[in-house]
mmCIF file of C-alpha atoms in Angstrom:
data_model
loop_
_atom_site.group_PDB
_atom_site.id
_atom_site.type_symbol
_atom_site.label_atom_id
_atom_site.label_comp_id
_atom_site.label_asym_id
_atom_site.label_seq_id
_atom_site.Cartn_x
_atom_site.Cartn_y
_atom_site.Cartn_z
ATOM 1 C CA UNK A 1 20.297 -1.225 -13.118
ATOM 2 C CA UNK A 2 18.393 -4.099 -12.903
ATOM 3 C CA UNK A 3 14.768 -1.972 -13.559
ATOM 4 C CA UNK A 4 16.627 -0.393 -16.293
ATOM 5 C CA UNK A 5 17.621 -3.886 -18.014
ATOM 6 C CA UNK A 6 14.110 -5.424 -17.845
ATOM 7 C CA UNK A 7 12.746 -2.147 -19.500
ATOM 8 C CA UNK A 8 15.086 -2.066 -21.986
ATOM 9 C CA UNK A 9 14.768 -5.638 -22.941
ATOM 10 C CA UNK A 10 10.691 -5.148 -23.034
ATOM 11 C CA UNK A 11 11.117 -2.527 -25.533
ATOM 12 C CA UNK A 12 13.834 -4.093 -27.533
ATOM 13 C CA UNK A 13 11.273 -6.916 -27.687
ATOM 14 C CA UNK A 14 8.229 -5.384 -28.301
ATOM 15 C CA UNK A 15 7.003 -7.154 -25.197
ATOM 16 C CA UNK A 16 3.123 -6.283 -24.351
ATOM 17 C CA UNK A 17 3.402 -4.421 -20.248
ATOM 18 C CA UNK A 18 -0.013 -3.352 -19.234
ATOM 19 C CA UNK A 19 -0.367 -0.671 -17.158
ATOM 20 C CA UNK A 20 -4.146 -1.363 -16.934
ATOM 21 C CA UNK A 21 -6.423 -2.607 -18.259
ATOM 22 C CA UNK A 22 -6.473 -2.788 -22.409
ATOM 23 C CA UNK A 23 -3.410 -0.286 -21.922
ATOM 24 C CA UNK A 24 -0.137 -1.078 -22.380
ATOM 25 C CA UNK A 25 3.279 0.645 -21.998
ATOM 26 C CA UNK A 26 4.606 2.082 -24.732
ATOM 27 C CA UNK A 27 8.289 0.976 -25.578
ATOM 28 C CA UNK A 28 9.211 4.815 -25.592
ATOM 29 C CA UNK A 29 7.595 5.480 -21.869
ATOM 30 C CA UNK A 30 9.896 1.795 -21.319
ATOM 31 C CA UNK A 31 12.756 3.263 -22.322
ATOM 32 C CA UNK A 32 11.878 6.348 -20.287
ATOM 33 C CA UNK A 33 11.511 4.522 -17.402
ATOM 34 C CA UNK A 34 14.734 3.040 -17.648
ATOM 35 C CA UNK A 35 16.492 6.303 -18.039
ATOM 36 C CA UNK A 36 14.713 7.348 -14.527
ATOM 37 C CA UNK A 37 16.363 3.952 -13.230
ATOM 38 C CA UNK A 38 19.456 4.761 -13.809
ATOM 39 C CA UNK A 39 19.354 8.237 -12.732
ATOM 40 C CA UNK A 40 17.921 7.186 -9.163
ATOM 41 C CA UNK A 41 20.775 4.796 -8.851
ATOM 42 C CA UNK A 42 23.431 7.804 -9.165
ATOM 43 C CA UNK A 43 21.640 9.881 -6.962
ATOM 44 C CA UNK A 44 21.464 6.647 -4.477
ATOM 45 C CA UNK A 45 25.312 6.964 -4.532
ATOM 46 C CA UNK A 46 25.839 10.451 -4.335
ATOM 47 C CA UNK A 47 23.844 10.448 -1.133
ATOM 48 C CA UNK A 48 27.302 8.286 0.023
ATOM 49 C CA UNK A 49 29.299 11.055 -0.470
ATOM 50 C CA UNK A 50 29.167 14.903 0.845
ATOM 51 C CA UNK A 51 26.964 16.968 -1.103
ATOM 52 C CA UNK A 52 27.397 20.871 -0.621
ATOM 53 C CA UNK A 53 25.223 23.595 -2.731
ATOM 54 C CA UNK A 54 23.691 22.374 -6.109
ATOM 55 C CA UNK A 55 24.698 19.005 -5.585
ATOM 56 C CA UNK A 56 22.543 18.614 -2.570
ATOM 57 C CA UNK A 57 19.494 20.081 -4.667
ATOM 58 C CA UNK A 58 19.826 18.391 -7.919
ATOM 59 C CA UNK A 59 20.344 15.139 -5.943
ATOM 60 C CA UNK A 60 17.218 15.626 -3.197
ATOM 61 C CA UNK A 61 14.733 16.465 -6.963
ATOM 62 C CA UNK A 62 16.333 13.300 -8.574
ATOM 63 C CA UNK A 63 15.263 11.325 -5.379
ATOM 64 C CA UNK A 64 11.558 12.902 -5.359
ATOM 65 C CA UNK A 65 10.956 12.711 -8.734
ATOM 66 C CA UNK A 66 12.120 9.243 -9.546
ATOM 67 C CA UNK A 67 10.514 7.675 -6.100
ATOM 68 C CA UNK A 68 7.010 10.032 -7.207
ATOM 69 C CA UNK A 69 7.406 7.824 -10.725
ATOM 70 C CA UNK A 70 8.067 4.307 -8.797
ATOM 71 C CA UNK A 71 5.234 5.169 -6.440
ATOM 72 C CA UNK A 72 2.609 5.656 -9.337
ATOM 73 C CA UNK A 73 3.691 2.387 -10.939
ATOM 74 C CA UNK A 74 2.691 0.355 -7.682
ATOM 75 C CA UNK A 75 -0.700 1.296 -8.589
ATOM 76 C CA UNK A 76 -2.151 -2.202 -9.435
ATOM 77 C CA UNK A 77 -0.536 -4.136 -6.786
ATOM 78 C CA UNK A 78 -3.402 -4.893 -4.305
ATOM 79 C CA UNK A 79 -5.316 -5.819 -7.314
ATOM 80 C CA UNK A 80 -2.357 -8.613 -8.057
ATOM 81 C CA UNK A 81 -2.133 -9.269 -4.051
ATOM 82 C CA UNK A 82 -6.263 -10.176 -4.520
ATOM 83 C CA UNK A 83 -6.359 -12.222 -7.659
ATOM 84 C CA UNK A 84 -2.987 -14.289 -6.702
ATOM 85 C CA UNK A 85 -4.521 -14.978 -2.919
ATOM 86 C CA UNK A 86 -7.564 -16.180 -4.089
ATOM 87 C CA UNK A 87 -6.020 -18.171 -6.749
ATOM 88 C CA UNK A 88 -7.998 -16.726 -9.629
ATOM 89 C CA UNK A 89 -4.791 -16.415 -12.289
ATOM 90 C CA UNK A 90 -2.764 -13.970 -13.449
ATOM 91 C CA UNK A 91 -3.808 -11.926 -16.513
ATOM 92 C CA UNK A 92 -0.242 -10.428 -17.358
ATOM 93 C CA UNK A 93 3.012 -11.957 -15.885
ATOM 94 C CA UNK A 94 4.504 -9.159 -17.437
ATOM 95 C CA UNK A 95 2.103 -6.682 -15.942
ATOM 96 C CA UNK A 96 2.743 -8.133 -12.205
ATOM 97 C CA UNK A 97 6.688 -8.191 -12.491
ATOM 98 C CA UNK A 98 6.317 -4.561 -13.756
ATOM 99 C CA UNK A 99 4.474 -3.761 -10.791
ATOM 100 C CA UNK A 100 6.543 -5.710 -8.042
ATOM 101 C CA UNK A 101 9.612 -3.839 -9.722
ATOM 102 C CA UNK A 102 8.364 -0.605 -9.448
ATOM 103 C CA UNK A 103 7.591 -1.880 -5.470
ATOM 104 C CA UNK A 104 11.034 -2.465 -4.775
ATOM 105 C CA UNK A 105 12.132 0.633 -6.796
ATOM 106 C CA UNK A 106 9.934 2.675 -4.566
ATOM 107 C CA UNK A 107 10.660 0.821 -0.752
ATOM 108 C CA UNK A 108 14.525 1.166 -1.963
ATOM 109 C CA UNK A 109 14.076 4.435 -2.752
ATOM 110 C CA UNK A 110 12.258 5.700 -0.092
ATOM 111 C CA UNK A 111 14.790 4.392 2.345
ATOM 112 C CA UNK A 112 17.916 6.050 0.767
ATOM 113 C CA UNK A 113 15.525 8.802 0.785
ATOM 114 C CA UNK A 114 15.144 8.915 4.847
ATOM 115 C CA UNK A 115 18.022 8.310 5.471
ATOM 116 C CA UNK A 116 20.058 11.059 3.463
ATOM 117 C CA UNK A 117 17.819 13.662 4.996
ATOM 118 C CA UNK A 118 18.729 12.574 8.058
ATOM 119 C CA UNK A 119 22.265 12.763 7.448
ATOM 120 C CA UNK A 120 21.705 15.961 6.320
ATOM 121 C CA UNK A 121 19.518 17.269 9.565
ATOM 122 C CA UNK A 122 22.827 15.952 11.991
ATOM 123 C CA UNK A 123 20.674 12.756 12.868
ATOM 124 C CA UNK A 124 21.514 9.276 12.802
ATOM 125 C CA UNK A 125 20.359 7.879 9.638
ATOM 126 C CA UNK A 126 19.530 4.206 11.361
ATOM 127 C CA UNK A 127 16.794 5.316 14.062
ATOM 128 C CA UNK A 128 16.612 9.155 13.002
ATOM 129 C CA UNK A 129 17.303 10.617 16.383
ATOM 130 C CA UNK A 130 20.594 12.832 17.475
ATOM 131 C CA UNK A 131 22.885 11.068 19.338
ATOM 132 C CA UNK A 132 26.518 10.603 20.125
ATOM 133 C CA UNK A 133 28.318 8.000 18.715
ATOM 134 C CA UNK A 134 28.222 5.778 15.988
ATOM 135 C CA UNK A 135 24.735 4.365 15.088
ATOM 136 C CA UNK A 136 25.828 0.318 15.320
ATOM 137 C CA UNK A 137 24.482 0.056 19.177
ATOM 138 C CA UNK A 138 21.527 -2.282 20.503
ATOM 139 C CA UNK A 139 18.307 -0.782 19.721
ATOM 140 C CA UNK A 140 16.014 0.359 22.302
ATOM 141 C CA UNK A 141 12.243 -0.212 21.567
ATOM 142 C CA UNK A 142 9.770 1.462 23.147
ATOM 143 C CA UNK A 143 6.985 -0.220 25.208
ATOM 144 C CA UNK A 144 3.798 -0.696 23.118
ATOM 145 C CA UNK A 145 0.914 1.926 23.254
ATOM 146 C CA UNK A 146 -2.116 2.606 21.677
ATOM 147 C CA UNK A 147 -2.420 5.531 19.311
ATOM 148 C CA UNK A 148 -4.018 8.667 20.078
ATOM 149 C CA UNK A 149 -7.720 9.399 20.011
ATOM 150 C CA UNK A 150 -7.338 11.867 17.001
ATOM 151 C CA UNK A 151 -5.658 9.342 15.084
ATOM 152 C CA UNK A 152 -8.082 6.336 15.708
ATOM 153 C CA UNK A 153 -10.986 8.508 15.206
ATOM 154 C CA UNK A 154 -9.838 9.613 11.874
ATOM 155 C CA UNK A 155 -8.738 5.989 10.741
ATOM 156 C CA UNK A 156 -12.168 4.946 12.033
ATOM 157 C CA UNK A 157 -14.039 7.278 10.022
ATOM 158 C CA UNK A 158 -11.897 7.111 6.845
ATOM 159 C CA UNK A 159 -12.726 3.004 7.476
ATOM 160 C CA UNK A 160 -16.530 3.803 7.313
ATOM 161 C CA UNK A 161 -16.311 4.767 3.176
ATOM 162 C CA UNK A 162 -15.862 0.406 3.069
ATOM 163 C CA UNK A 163 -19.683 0.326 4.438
ATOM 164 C CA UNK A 164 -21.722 1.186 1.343
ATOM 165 C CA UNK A 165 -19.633 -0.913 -1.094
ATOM 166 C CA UNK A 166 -19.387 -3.811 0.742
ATOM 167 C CA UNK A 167 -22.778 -3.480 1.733
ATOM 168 C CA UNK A 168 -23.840 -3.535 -1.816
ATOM 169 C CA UNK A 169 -22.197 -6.714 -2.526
ATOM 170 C CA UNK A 170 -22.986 -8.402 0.572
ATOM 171 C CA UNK A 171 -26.632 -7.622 -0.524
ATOM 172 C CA UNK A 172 -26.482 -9.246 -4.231
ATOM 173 C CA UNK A 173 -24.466 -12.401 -2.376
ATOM 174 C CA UNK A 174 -27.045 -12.794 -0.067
ATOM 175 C CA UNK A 175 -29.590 -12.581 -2.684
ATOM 176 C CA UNK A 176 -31.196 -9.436 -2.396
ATOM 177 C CA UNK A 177 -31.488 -6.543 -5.015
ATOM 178 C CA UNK A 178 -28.910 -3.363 -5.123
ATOM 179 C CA UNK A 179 -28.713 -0.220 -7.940
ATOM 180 C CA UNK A 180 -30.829 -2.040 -10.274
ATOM 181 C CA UNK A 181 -28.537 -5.121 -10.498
ATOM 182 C CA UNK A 182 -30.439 -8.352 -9.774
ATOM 183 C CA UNK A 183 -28.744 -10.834 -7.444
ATOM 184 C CA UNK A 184 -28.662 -13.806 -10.076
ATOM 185 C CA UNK A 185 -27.032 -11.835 -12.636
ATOM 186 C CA UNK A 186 -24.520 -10.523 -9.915
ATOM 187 C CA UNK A 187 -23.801 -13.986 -8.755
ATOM 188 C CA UNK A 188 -23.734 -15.065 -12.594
ATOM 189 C CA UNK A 189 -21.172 -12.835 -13.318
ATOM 190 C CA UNK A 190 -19.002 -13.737 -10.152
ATOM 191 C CA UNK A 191 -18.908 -17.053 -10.649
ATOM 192 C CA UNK A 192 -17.969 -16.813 -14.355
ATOM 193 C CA UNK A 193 -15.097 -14.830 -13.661
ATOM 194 C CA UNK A 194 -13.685 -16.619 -10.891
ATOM 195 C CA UNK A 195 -11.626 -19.866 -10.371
ATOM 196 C CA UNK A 196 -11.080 -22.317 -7.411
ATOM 197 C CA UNK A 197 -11.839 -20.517 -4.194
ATOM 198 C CA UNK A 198 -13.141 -17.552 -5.619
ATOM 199 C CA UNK A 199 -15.753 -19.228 -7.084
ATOM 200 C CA UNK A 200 -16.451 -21.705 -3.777
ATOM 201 C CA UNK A 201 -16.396 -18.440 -1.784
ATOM 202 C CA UNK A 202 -18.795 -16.842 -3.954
ATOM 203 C CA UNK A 203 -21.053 -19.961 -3.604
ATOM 204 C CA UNK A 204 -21.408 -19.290 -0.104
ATOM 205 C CA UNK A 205 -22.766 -15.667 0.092
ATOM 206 C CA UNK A 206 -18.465 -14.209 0.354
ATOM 207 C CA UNK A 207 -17.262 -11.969 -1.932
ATOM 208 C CA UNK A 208 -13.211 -12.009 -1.602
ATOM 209 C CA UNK A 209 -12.759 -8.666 -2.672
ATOM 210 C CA UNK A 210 -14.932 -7.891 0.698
ATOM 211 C CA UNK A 211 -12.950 -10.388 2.488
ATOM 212 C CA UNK A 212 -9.626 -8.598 1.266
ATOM 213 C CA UNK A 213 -11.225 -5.341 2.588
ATOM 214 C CA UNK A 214 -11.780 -7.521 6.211
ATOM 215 C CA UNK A 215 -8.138 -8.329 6.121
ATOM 216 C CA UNK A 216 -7.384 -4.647 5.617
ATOM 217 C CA UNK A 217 -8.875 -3.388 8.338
ATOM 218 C CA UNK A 218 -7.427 -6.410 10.918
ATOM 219 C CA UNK A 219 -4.333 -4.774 9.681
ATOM 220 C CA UNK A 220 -5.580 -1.376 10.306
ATOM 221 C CA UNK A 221 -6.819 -2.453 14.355
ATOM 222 C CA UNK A 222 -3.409 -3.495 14.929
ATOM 223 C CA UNK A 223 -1.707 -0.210 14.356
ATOM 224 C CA UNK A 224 -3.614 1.088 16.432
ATOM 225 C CA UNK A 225 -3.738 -0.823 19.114
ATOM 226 C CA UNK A 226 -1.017 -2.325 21.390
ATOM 227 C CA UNK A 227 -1.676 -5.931 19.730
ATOM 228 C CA UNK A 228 0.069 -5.095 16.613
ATOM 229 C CA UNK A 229 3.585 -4.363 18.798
ATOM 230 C CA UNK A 230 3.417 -7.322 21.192
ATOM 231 C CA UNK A 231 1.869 -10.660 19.860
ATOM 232 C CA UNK A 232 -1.274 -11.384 21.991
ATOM 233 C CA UNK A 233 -2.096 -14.547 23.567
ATOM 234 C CA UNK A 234 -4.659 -15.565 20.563
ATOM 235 C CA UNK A 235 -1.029 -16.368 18.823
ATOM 236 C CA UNK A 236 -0.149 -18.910 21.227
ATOM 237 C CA UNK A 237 3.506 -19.171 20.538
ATOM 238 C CA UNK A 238 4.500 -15.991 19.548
ATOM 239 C CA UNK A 239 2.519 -14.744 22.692
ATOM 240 C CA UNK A 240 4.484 -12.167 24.975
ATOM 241 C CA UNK A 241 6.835 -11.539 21.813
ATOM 242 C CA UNK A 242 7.767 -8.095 20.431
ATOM 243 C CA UNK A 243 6.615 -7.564 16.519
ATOM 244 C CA UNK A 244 8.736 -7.229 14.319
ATOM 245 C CA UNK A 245 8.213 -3.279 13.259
ATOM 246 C CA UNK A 246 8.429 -4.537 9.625
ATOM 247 C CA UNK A 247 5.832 -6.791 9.551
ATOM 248 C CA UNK A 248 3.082 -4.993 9.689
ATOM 249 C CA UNK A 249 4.186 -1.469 7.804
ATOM 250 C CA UNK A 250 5.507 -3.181 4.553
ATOM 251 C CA UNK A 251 2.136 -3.949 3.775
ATOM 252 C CA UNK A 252 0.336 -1.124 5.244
ATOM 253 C CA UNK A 253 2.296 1.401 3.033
ATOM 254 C CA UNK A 254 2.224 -1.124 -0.128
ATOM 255 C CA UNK A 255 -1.318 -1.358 -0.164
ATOM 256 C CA UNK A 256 -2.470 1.835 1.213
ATOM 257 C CA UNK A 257 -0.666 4.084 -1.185
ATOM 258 C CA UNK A 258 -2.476 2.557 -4.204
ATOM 259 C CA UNK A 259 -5.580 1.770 -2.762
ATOM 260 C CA UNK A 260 -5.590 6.059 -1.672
ATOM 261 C CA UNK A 261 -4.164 6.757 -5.030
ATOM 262 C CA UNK A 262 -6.760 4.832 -6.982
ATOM 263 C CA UNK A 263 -9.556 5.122 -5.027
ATOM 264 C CA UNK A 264 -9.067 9.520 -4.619
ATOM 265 C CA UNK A 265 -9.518 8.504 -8.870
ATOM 266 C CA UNK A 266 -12.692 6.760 -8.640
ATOM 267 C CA UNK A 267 -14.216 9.576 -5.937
ATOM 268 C CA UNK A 268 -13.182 12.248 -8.945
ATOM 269 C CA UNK A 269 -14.411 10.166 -11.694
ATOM 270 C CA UNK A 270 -17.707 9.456 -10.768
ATOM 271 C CA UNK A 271 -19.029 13.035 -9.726
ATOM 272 C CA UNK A 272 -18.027 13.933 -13.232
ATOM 273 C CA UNK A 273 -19.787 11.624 -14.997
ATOM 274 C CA UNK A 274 -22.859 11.918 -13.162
ATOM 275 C CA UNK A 275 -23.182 15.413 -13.836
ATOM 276 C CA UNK A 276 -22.204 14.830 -17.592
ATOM 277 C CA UNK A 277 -18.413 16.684 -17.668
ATOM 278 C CA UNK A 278 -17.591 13.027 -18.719
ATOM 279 C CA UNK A 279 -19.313 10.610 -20.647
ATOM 280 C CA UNK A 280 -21.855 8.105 -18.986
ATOM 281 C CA UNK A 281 -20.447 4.987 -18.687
ATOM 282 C CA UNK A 282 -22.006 2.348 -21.339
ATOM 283 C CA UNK A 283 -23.679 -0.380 -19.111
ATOM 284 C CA UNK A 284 -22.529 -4.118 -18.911
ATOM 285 C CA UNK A 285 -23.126 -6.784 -17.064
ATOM 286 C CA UNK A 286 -24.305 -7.667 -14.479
ATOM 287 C CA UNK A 287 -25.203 -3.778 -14.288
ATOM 288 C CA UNK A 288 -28.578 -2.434 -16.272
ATOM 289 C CA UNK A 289 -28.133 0.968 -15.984
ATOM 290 C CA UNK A 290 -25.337 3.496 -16.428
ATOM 291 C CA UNK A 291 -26.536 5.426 -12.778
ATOM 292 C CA UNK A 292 -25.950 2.317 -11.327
ATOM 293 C CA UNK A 293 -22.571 1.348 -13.030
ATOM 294 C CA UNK A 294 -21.276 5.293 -11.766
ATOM 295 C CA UNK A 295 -23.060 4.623 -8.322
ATOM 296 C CA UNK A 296 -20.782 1.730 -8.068
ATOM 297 C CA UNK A 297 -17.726 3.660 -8.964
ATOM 298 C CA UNK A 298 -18.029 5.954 -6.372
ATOM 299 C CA UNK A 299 -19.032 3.579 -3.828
ATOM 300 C CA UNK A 300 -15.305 1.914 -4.842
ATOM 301 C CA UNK A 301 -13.632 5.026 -4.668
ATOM 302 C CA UNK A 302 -14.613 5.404 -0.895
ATOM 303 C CA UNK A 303 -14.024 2.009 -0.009
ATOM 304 C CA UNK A 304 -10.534 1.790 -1.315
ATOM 305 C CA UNK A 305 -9.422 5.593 -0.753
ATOM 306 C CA UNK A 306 -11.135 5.276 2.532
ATOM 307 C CA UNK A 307 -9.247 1.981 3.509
ATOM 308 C CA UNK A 308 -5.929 3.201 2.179
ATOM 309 C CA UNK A 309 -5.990 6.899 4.083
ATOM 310 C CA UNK A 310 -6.516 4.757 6.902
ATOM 311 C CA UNK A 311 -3.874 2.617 6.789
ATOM 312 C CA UNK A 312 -1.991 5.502 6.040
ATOM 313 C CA UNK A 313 -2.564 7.461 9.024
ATOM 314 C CA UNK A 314 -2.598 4.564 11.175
ATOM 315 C CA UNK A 315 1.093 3.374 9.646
ATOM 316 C CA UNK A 316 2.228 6.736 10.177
ATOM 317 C CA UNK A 317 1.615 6.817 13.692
ATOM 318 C CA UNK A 318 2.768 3.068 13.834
ATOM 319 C CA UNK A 319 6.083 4.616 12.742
ATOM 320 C CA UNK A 320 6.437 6.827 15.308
ATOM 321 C CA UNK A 321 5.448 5.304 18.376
ATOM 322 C CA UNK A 322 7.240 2.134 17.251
ATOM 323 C CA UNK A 323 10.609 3.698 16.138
ATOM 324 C CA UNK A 324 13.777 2.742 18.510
ATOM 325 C CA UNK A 325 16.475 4.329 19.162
ATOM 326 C CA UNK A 326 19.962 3.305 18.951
ATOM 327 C CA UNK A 327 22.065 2.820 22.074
ATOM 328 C CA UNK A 328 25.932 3.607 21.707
ATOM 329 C CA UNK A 329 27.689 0.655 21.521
ATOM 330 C CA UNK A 330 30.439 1.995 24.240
ATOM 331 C CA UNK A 331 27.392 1.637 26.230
ATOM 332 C CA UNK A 332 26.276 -1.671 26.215
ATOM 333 C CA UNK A 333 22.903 -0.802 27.653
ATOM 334 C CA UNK A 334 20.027 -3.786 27.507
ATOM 335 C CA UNK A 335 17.133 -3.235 25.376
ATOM 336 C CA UNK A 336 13.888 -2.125 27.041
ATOM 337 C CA UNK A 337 11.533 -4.380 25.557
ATOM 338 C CA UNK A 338 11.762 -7.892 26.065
ATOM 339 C CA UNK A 339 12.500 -9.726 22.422
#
């Protein structure tokens, strides 16, 4: 109801939403949006109730489809996450609360989700296995492991697509040459479009958009690994102490769904272009050419589809070996792993 208010009241308005950039939302797709709202919240409270038949269908496609519409409006948020941690602004207040709404819509959404289809499967909708009793027990964590080989080799290699973008723009910060871009214009540009520690950052050889990426994967090595379930001694005192399962999957799935999403874009995009299904893209600065403009555009598209298919995989495995399981509260058994 809340989505559906602020969408309504931006097209009442004729308030200017981007949806990217020198786009904006029209106030028909608004009110659209809203309608979606609304619908998701019914079918979030028929879930409460015992669905037989039709009901069951038309309420599991209301679910999908409205958390598949949420899901694609959380495409610019590690673009927001970027520019707000490195202090460089805001272009669109409107544009960011657009984006953290559709966030919420789609974590909310997703949860009802899981948990009516495990109510429907006979399992217990709080830690998704069968069991008897009521679901209001201590929960039982498992002791922390390390995710299998297939699964770190394939977030490992999906990790590698970072290598040539990065590389490029660790070579025009360092001062060296890259796809016909000279490093002065490259820094030029930087600098110009950057505020506060952007721009200090950029005056010593780091690009933040590179240092984001670095960030990324540290998230990334702790799904895999045992570290990101039990803080490790580097952490002084949190040391010994179980993560909080939370912690580290909100932003896992909120940045690797639209960094996959845009990125598998980009990969598309450029291939076209190159062989002329698309029109070349006009050249600006810092950028001379328009091979080295698309060269750039696929090097983005691996580096952020790469980095968010990681993060996927590794938060999916995360999930599992992490999960708990609820102990019957007739029970009173002690938790496994120490809090």
């Amino acid at each position: 109801m809340l989505y559906a208010a602020a969408e309504i009241t931006w097209a009442a308005a004729g308030t200017t939403v981007p949806w990217k950039a020198h786009a904006s939302y029209a106030p028909a797709v608004q009110l659209l949006l809203a309608a979606l709202a609304l619908l998701a919240g019914a079918a979030c409270l028929a879930t409460t109730r015992t669905l037989t038949g039709p009901g069951r269908a038309v309420v599991a496609t209301a679910l999908m489809v409205t958390l598949a519409v949420f899901i694609v409006g959380t495409n610019g948020l590690p673009v927001y996450f970027v520019t707000l941690m490195t202090l460089s602004g805001v272009e669109s207040a409107t544009g960011l609360a657009q984006v953290l709404l559709n966030t919420a819509g789609a974590a909310l959404l997703f949860l009802v989700t899981l948990s009516h289809r495990r109510r429907l499967r006979g399992d217990c909708p709080r830690c998704g296995r069968p069991h008897p009793g009521p679901g209001d027990g201590p929960l039982v964590h498992p002791a922390a492991s390390r995710a299998s080989k297939r699964t770190r080799a394939a977030a490992y290699l999906l990790v590698c697509g970072l290598l040539p973008w990065a590389g490029a723009k660790t070579i025009w910060l360092l001062g060296g040459d890259a796809l016909g871009v000279a490093a002065e214009d490259w820094q030029r540009t930087v600098s110009a479009g950057a505020s506060g520690p952007a721009r200090a950052a950029a005056s010593v050889g780091i690009d933040v958009t590179v240092l984001a990426a670095a960030l990324g994967v540290f998230l990334l090595l702790g799904l895999l690994h045992p570290w990101g379930q039990v803080f490790p001694r580097w952490t002084v005192f949190l040391a010994g102490r179980r993560v909080p399962r939370l912690l580290p999957l909100i932003p896992a799935w909120l940045t690797g769904i639209p960094l996959t999403m845009y990125g598998a874009v980009l990969v598309v995009l450029a291939p076209l272009i190159a062989t002329g299904v698309l029109p070349a893209i006009k050249p600006s600065a810092p950028f001379t050419t328009s091979s080295g403009i698309t060269w750039m555009v696929e090097f983005g598209g691996l580096a952020f589809a790469g980095l968010g298919l990681a993060l996927l995989v590794a938060a999916r495995s995360y999930t599992t070996r992490t999960r708990p399981t609820c102990t019957p509260a007739d029970t009173h058994r002690p938790t496994t792993q120490p809090s």
